[in-house]
Every structure is written in structure tokens, then in C-alpha cells.
Short mmCIF file of C-alpha atoms in Angstrom, two decimals:
data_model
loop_
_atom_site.label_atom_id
_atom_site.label_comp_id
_atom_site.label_asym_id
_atom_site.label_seq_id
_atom_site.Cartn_x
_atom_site.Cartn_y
_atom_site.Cartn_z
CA UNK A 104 -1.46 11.06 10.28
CA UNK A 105 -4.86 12.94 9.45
CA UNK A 106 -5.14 11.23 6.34
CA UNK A 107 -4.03 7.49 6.63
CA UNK A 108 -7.31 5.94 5.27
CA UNK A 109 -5.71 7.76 1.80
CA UNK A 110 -4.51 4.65 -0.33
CA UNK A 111 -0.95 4.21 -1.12
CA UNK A 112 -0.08 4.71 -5.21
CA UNK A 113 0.91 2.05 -6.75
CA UNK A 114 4.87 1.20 -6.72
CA UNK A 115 6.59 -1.57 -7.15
CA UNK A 116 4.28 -3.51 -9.88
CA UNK A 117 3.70 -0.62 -12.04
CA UNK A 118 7.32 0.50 -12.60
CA UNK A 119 8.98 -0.11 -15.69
CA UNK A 120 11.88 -2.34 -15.34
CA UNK A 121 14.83 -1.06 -17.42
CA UNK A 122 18.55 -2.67 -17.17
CA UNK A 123 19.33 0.12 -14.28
CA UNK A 124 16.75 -0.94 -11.89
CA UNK A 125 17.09 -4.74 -13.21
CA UNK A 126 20.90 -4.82 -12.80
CA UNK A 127 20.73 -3.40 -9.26
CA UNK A 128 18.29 -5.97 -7.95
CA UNK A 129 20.19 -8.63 -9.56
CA UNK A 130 23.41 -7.35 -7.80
CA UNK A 131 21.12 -7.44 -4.08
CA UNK A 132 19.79 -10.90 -5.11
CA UNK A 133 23.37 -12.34 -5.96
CA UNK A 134 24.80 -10.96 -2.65
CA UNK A 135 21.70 -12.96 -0.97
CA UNK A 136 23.36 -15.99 -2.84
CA UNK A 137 26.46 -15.29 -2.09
CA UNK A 138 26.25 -15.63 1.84
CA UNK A 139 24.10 -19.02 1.33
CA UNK A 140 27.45 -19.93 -0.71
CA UNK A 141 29.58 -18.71 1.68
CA UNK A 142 28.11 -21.59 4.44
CA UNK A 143 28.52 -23.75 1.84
CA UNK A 144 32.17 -23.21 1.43
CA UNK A 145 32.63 -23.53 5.59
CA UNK A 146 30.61 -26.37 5.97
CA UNK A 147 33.51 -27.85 3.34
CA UNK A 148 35.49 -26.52 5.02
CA UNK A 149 34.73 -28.12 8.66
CA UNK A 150 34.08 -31.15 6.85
CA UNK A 151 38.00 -31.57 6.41
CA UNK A 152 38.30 -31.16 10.21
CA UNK A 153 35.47 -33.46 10.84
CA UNK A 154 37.25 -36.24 8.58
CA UNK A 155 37.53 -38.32 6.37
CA UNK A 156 33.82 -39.71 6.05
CA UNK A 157 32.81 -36.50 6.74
CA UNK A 158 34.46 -34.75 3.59
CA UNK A 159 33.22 -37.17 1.07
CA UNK A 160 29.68 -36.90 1.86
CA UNK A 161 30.06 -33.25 1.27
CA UNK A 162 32.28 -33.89 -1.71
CA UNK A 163 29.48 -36.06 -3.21
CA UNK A 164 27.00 -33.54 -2.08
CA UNK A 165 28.81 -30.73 -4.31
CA UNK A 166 29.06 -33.55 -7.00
CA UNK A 167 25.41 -34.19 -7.48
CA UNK A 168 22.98 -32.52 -10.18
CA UNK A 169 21.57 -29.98 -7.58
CA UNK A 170 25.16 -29.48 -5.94
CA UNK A 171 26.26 -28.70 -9.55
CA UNK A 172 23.74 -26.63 -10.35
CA UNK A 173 24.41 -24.46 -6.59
CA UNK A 174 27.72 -24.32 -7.81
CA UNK A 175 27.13 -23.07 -11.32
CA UNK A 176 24.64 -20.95 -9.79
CA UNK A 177 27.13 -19.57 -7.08
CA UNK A 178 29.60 -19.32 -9.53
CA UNK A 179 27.79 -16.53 -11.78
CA UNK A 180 26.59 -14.75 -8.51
CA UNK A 181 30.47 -14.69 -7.42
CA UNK A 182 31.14 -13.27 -11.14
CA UNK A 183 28.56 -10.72 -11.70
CA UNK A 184 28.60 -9.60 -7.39
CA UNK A 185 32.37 -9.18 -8.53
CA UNK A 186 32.02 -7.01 -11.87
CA UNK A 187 29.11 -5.41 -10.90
CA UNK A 188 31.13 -4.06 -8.06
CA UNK A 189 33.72 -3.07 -10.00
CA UNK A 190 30.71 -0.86 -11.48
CA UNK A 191 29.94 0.60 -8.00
CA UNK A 192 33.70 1.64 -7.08
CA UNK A 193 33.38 3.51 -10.67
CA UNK A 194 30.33 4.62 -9.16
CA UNK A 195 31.97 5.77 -5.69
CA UNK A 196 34.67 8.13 -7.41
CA UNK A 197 32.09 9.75 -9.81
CA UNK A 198 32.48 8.10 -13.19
CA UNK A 199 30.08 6.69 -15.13
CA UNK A 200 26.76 8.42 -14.21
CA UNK A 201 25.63 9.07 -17.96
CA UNK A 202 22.28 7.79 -19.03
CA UNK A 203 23.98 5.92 -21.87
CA UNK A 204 27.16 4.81 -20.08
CA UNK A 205 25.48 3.42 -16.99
CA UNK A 206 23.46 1.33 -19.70
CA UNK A 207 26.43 0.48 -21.32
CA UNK A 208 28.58 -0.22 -17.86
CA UNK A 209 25.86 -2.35 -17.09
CA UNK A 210 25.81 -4.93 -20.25
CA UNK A 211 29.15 -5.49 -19.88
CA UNK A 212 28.97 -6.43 -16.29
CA UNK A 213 26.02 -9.05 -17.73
CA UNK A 214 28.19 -10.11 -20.56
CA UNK A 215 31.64 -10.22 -18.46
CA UNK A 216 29.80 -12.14 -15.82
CA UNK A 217 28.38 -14.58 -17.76
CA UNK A 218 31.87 -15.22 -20.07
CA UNK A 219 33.72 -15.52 -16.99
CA UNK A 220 31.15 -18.36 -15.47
CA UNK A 221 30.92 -20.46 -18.38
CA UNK A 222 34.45 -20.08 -18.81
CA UNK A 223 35.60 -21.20 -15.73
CA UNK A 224 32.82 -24.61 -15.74
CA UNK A 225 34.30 -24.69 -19.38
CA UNK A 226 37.86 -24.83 -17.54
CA UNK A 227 36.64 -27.38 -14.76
CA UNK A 228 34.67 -29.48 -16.84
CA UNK A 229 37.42 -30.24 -19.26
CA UNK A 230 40.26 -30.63 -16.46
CA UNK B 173 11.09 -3.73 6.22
CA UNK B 174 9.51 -2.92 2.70
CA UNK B 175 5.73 -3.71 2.32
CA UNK B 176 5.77 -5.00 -1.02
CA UNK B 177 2.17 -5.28 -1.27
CA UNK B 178 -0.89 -2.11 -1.58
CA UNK B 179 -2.75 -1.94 1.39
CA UNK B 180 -5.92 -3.30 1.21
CA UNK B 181 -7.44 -0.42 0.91
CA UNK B 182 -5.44 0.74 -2.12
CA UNK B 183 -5.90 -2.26 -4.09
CA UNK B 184 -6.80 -0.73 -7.72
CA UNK B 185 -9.62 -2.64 -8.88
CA UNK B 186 -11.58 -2.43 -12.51
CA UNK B 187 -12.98 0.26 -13.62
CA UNK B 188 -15.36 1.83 -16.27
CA UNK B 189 -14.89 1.65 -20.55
CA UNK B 190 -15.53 5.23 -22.13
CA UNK B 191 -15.88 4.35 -25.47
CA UNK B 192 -14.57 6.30 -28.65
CA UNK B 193 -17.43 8.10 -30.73
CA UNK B 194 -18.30 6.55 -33.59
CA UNK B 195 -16.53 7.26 -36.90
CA UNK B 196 -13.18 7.47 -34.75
CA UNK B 197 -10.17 6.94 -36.87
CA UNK B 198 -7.31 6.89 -34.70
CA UNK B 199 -8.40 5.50 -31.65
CA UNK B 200 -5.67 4.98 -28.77
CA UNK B 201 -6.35 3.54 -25.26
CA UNK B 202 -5.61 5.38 -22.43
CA UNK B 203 -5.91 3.67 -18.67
CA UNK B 204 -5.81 6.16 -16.05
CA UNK B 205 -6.00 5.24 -11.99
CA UNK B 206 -8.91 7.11 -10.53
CA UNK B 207 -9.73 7.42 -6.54
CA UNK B 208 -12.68 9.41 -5.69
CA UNK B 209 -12.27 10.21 -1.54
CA UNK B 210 -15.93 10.78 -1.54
CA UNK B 211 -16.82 7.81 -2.39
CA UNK B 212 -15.02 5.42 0.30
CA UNK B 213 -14.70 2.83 -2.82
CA UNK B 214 -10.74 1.44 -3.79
CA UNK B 215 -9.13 2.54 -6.77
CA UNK B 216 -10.09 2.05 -10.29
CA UNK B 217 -8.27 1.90 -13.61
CA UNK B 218 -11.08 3.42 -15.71
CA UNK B 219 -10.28 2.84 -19.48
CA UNK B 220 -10.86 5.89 -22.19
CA UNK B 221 -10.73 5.65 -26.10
CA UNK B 222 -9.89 8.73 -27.62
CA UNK B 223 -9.60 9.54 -31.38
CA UNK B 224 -6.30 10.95 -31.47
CA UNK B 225 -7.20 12.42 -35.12
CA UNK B 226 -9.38 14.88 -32.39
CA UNK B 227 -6.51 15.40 -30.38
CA UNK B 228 -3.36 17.56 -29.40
CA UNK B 229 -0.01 15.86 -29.72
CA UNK B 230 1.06 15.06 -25.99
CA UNK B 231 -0.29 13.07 -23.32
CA UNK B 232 -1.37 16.02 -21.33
CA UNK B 233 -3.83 16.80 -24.70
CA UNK B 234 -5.18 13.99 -24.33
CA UNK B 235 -5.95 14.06 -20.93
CA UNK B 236 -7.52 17.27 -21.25
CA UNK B 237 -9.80 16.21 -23.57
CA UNK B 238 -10.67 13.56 -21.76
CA UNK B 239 -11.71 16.06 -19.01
CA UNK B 240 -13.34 18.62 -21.18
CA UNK B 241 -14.91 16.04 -23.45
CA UNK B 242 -16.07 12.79 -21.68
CA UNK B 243 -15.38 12.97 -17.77
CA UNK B 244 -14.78 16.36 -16.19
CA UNK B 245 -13.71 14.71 -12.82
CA UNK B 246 -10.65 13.56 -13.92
CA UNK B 247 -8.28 15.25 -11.65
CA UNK B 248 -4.98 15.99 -12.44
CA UNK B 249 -2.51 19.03 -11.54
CA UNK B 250 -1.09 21.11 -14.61
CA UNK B 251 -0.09 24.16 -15.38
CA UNK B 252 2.32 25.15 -17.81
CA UNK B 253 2.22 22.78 -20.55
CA UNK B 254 5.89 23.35 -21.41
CA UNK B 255 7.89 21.39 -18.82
CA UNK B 256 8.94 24.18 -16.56
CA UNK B 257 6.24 24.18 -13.62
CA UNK B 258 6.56 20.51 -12.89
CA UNK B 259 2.92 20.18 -11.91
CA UNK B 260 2.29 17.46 -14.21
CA UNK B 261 4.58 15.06 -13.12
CA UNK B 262 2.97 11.37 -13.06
CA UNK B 263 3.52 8.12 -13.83
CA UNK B 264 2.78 7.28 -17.48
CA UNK B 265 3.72 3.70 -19.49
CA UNK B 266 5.66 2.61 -15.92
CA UNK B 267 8.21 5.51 -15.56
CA UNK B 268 7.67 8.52 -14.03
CA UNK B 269 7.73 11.88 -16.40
CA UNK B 270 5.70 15.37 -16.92
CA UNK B 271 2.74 15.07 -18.93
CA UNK B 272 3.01 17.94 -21.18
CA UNK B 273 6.50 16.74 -22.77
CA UNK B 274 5.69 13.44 -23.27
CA UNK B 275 4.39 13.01 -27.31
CA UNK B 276 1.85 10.58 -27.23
CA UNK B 277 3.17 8.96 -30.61
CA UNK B 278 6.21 7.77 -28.38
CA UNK B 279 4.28 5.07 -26.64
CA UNK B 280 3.55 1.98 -27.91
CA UNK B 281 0.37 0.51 -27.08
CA UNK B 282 -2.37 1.09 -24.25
CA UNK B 283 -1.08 4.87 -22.39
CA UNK B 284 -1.36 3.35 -18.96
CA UNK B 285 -1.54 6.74 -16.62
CA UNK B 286 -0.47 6.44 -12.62
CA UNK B 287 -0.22 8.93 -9.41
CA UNK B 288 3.65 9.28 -8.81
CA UNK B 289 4.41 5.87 -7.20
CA UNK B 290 3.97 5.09 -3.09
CA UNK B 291 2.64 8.46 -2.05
CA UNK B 292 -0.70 9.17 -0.36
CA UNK B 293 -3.15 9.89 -2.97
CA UNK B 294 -5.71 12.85 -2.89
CA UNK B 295 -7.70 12.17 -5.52
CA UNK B 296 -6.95 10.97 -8.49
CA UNK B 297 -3.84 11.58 -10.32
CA UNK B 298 -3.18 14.27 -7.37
CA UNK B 299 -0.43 12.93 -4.55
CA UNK B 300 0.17 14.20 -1.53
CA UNK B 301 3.28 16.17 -1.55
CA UNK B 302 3.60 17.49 1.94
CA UNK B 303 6.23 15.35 3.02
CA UNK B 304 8.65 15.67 -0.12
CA UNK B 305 7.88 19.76 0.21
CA UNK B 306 9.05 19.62 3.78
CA UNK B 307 12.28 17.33 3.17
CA UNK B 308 13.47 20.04 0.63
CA UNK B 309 12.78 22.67 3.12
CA UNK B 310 14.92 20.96 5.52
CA UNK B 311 18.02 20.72 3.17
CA UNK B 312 17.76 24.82 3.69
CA UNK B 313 17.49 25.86 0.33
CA UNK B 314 18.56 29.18 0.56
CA UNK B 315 22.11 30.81 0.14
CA UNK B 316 23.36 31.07 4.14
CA UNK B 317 26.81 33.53 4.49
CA UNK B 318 28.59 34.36 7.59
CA UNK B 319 30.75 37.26 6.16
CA UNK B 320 29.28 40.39 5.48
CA UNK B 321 28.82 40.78 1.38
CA UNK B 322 31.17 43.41 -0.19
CA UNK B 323 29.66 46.82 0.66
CA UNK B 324 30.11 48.41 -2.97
CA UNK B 325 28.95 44.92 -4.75
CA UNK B 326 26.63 41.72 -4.77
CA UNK B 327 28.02 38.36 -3.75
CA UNK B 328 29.81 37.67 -7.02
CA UNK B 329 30.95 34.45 -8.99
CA UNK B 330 33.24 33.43 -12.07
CA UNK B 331 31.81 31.96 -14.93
CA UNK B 332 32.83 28.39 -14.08
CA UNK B 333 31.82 28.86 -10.70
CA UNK B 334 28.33 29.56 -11.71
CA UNK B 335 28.50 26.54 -14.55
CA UNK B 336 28.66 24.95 -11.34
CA UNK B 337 24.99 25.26 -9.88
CA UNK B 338 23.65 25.90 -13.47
CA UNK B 339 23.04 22.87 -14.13
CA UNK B 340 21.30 21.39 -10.60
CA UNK B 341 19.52 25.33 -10.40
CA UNK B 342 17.14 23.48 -13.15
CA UNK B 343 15.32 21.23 -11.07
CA UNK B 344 11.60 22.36 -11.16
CA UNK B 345 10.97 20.22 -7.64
CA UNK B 346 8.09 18.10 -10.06
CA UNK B 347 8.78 14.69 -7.95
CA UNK B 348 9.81 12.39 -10.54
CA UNK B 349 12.99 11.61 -9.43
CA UNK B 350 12.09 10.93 -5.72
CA UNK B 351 8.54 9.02 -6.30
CA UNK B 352 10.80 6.36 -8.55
CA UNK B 353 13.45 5.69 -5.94
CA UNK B 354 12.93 2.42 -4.42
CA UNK B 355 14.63 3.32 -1.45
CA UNK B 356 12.65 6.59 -1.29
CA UNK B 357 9.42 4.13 -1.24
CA UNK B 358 10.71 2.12 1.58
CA UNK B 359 11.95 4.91 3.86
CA UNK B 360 11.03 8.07 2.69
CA UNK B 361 10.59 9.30 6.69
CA UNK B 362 14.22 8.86 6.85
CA UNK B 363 15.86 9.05 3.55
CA UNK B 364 15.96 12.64 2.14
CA UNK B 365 15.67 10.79 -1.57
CA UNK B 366 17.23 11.95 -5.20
CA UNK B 367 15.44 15.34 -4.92
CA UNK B 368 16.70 16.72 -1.51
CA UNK B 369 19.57 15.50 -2.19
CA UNK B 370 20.19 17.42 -5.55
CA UNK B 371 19.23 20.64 -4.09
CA UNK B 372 21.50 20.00 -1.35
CA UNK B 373 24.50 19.56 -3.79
CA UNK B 374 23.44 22.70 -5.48
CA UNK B 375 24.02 24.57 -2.18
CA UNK B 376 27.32 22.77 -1.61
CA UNK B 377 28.83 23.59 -4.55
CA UNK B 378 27.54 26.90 -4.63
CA UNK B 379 31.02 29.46 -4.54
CA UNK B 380 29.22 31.68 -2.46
CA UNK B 381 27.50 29.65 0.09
CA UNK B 382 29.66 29.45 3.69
CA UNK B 383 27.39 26.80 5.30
CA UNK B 384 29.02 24.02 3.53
CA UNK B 385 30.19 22.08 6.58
CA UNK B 386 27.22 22.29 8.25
CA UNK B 387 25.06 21.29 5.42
CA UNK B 388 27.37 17.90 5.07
CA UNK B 389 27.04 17.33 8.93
CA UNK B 390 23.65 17.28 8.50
CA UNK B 391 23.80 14.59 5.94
CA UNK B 392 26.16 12.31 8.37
CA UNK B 393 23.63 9.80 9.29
CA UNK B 394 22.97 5.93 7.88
CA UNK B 395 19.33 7.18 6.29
CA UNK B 396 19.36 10.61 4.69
CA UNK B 397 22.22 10.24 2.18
CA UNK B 398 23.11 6.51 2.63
CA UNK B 399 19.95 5.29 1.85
CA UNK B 400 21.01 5.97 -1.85
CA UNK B 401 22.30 2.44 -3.47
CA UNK B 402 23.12 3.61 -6.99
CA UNK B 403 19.96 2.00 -8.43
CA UNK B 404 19.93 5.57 -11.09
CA UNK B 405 16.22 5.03 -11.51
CA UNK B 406 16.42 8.60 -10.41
CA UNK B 407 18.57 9.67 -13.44
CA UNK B 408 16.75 7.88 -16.30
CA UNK B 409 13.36 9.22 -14.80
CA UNK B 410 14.12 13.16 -14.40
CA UNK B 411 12.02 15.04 -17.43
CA UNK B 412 14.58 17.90 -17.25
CA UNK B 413 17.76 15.55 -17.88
CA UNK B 414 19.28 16.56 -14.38
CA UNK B 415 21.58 13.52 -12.72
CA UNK B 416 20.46 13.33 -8.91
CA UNK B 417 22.45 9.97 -8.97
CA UNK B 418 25.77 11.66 -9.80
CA UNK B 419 24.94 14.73 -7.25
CA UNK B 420 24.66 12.11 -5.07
CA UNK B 421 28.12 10.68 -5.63
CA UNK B 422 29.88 13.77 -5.37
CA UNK B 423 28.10 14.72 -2.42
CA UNK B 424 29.29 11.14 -0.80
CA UNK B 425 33.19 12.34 -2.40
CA UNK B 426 32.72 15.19 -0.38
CA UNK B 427 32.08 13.68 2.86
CA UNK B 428 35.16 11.08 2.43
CA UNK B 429 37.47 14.07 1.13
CA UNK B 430 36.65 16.39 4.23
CA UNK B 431 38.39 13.42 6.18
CA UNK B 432 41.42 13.15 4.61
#
């Protein structure tokens, strides 16, 4: 290019973050998550066909404070991945693109996700 | 991959105070990025206190008095200083948004004052466009027929076929949208971005226009429209309340419906 020594604007650091741009990096971030989680659920898995010593390590694993918190932690990521995609197929056929719904859409998605977590450790917790 | 960081040569660094004259009132803060190319120094956020008791009602005022008053080589494009040339466009307070229709009194704080985010800058305020000009004329914005047009007549259209392109027809090309599309920063050579990609759903839809397959070939490729992931900065950023995000969306309708 004739005029690479130009600098670059600045980007990433100066934009605002509103719930639209927050929401969708969440959604990326939980999908990250959500394929760590998904080796976590194989390696259970295999640890059934590995035996019986095998399985309880992992079991114990899962049932320690950091397994916990993965698990809680997976748990929301499977929750809001889930609504938020819900959001997208809404997306995909053409509804919802309003400044004010998209906001909207977008709280609830937060909201449902986070209900639907506690809910569900709320569930586990007392069974 | 996306470079998350400036270069090092873009790395904004501090820059000068202009104090307010004395016996100021109303004194707001305004930071604005400054790059001189003569200079071969970084950018600079150079901080300016103006009495806004001395001054016109929207940023772009202000910023013209700043010029006229304390530094005169503050550069900056404007023009019409009613929202319909598009000039202006910048980033002010974080999002990007013309200038002229942006009231001062709706900011809270320090006005923090940006070139439209991850272009080349000229000087100043002033991007370089080129490449965002060229990706619009590549969308061929222009009405292309293959049947002859009625002798007696011009190409005509219903009233709901022209509500159609109404809307879309407003975009004044000012940059906003584009310039605060994350995936526009990180691949801008191959994504057309929010812009383009408006225009081109203004020719799709247009009644008139007989180039529609070919304009949605065109668009049949992983970067160019794909690149889009919903993230509607786009939307909440355009000063003429246009939805690229939505044009976008129907555009991607389009291409699944011409399969079926």
C-alpha cells in the first residue's frame, strides 16, 4: 500500500460497549466454553469404558469446588449459547431487528439464561 | 486472525491542554485524537476547554470553534451541518455518529472525539475512505435492465414497490455503520461490511432492477455477506436510523429462498 506508515484508528478500546455488542461476545465466549465442556463430558464419558477406578476419579473430579464451579460455569454457557440462539434463528427469518426489540430480545436471553442455571443447580442441589 | 492491539506506530499518546479563557462559565471538555503526517510523531489526544455559553448547540459547533478560535489545524471533514452529506461522520463518546446532529447537551461528561474506528488515518479526524468507496462501487450501484424500457414511458413502479427502496435509498454512504462492525475491522479486504451490503439490498429489492440473480451470486462466498454475525452494532450506530443488520437478513432469506 502507498500509505502503510498511516496509523490505524483506534477500534476495539474506544468503542462503546452497549448490550448488542456485549451480548454477542458473550454468545462467542460461551461457545468457546462450550467445546472445553464438551471434552469434559467425553472424557466422562470414556471414563465409564475405562472402568471402574477410572470413573470415580472423574466423578470426584466433577465433585470438587473447581469441578463445581466448571459445571456451574458450563451450565450457564449451555443456557444462554441455547437462548441466545433461539435469538439468532429469530434473527435468520427476519424478526426482531428493531433498535428497541433487539435490546429487549437480548435481556431476556440474560435473564432466561440465568433463571434456567440457577434453577437447574437449585434442582440438583436439593435432589 | 484479529490484531487486537494499535500498531506501534498508532499508539495514541498524550497530548496538549488548551485551556478555557478566563471568566468561562460553562466550560465542557472536549478530547479529540490528532495525527499530524508531517510530523512523523504518534497520535495525540490533545484536550480543549471550551465555554459552551460561547458556543453553538452541537458537537460540530464546538469543533468549529475550536478551529476558528484556538487551533486552526484541527482537521476534520464537514459540510452540511444538517445530517444529509455524511461528511462528518466520526467517532464521538465511543459510538460512531455525524457531528452536526449530535447536541452536545446529550453527553455526559468529557466529549471524547475519534477518526471512524480501524481505518488508515490522513490526518486527523480525516480517514481514509478509498477502500469502503471502492467496495460500494463493486456492489454496482446502479439500476442494470436487460429488457428494453417501455418506448412511450419511464421504467415505472407502484407505490409499495417504491416504499420498498425508500427506505435503504437514505443512506448518505457517511461510514458509520461499516467503521463500527467488528467484523468489518478484522476483514474488511474480504467482507463487503453493513454499508455495501445495504446498498446491495436496495438494488435487490428494487421492482425494476433485472440483475437480481447476478447481484446474489456475487454475494455467494464465506467473506462478503457471511462475515456478518448479527452483532447490530451497525443498526444502533447509523445517524439516519437505517437497519443494515436487517438488510442483511433478508438479503441472507433471499439466498436460502432462491434454493428452494
Amino acid at each position: 500500500m502507498a500509505h502503510s506508515d498511516r496509523p490505524l484508528s483506534p477500534h476495539l478500546a474506544i468503542y462503546r460497549w452497549k448490550i448488542s455488542n456485549t451480548l454477542s461476545i458473550i454468545h462467542r465466549m460461551t461457545g468457546v466454553a462450550l467445546s472445553f465442556g464438551a471434552l469434559a463430558l467425553v472424557s466422562w464419558l470414556l471414563s465409564i469404558l475405562a472402568g471402574q477406578g477410572y470413573y470415580s476419579l472423574v466423578n470426584d473430579l466433577f465433585d470438587s469446588f473447581i469441578g463445581r464451579f466448571a459445571l456451574f460455569g458450563w451450565t450457564f454457557c449451555f443456557f444462554y449459547h441455547l437462548s441466545n440462539g433461539i435469538r439468532h434463528m429469530c434473527w435468520d427469518v427476519g424478526k426482531g431487528f428493531d433498535r428497541l426489540q433487539a435490546q429487549q430480545s437480548g435481556i431476556l436471553v440474560l435473564a432466561v439464561a440465568l433463571i434456567l442455571t440457577v434453577g437447574l443447580w437449585a434442582i440438583v442441589l436439593a435432589g | 486472525m484479529a490484531q487486537f492491539n494499535l500498531p506501534p506506530n498508532s499508539r495514541v499518546q498524550k497530548g496538549k491542554t488548551f485551556a478555557a479563557p478566563a471568566g468561562a462559565k460553562n466550560v465542557r471538555r472536549f478530547e479529540i485524537y490528532r495525527y499530524d503526517p508531517d510530523s512523523g510523531e504518534n497520535p495525540r489526544m490533545d484536550k480543549f476547554d471550551i465555554d459552551l455559553a460561547e458556543c453553538g448547540p452541537m458537537i460540530l459547533d464546538a469543533m468549529l470553534k475550536i478551529k476558528d478560535e484556538v487551533d486552526p489545524t484541527l482537521t476534520f471533514r464537514r459540510s452540511c451541518r444538517e445530517g444529509i452529506c455524511g461528511s462528518c461522520a466520526m467517532n464521538i463518546d465511543g459510538t460512531n455518529t455525524l457531528a452536526c446532529t449530535l447536541a452536545i447537551e446529550d453527553i455526559k461528561g468529557d466529549v471524547t472525539i475519534n477518526p471512524l474506528p480501524h481505518l488508515a488515518v490522513v490526518k486527523d479526524l480525516v480517514p481514509d475512505l478509498t477502500h469502503f468507496y471502492a467496495q460500494y462501487a463493486s456492489i454496482k450501484p446502479w439500476l442494470q435492465t436487460r429488457t428494453p424500457a417501455p418506448p412511450d414511458s419511464e421504467r415505472l413502479q407502484s407505490k409499495e414497490e417504491q416504499e420498498l427502496i425508500n427506505t435503504p435509498s437514505a443512506c448518505i454512504l457517511c461510514a458509520c455503520c461499516s467503521t463500527s462492525c467488528p467484523s468489518y475491522w478484522w476483514n474488511s479486504d474480504r467482507y463487503l461490511g453493513p454499508s455495501a451490503l445495504l446498498a446491495t439490498y436496495r438494488w435487490l429489492v428494487d421492482s425494476r432492477d433485472e440483475a437480481t440473480g447476478e447481484r446474489l451470486d456475487e454475494l455467494e462466498d464465506p467473506f462478503r455477506l457471511y462475515r456478518c454475525h448479527t452483532i447490530m452494532n451497525c443498526t444502533y450506530a447509523c445517524p439516519k436510523d437505517l437497519n443494515p443488520a436487517k438488510a442483511i437478513a433478508e438479503i441472507k432469506k433471499m439466498l436460502v429462498e432462491r434454493r428452494l
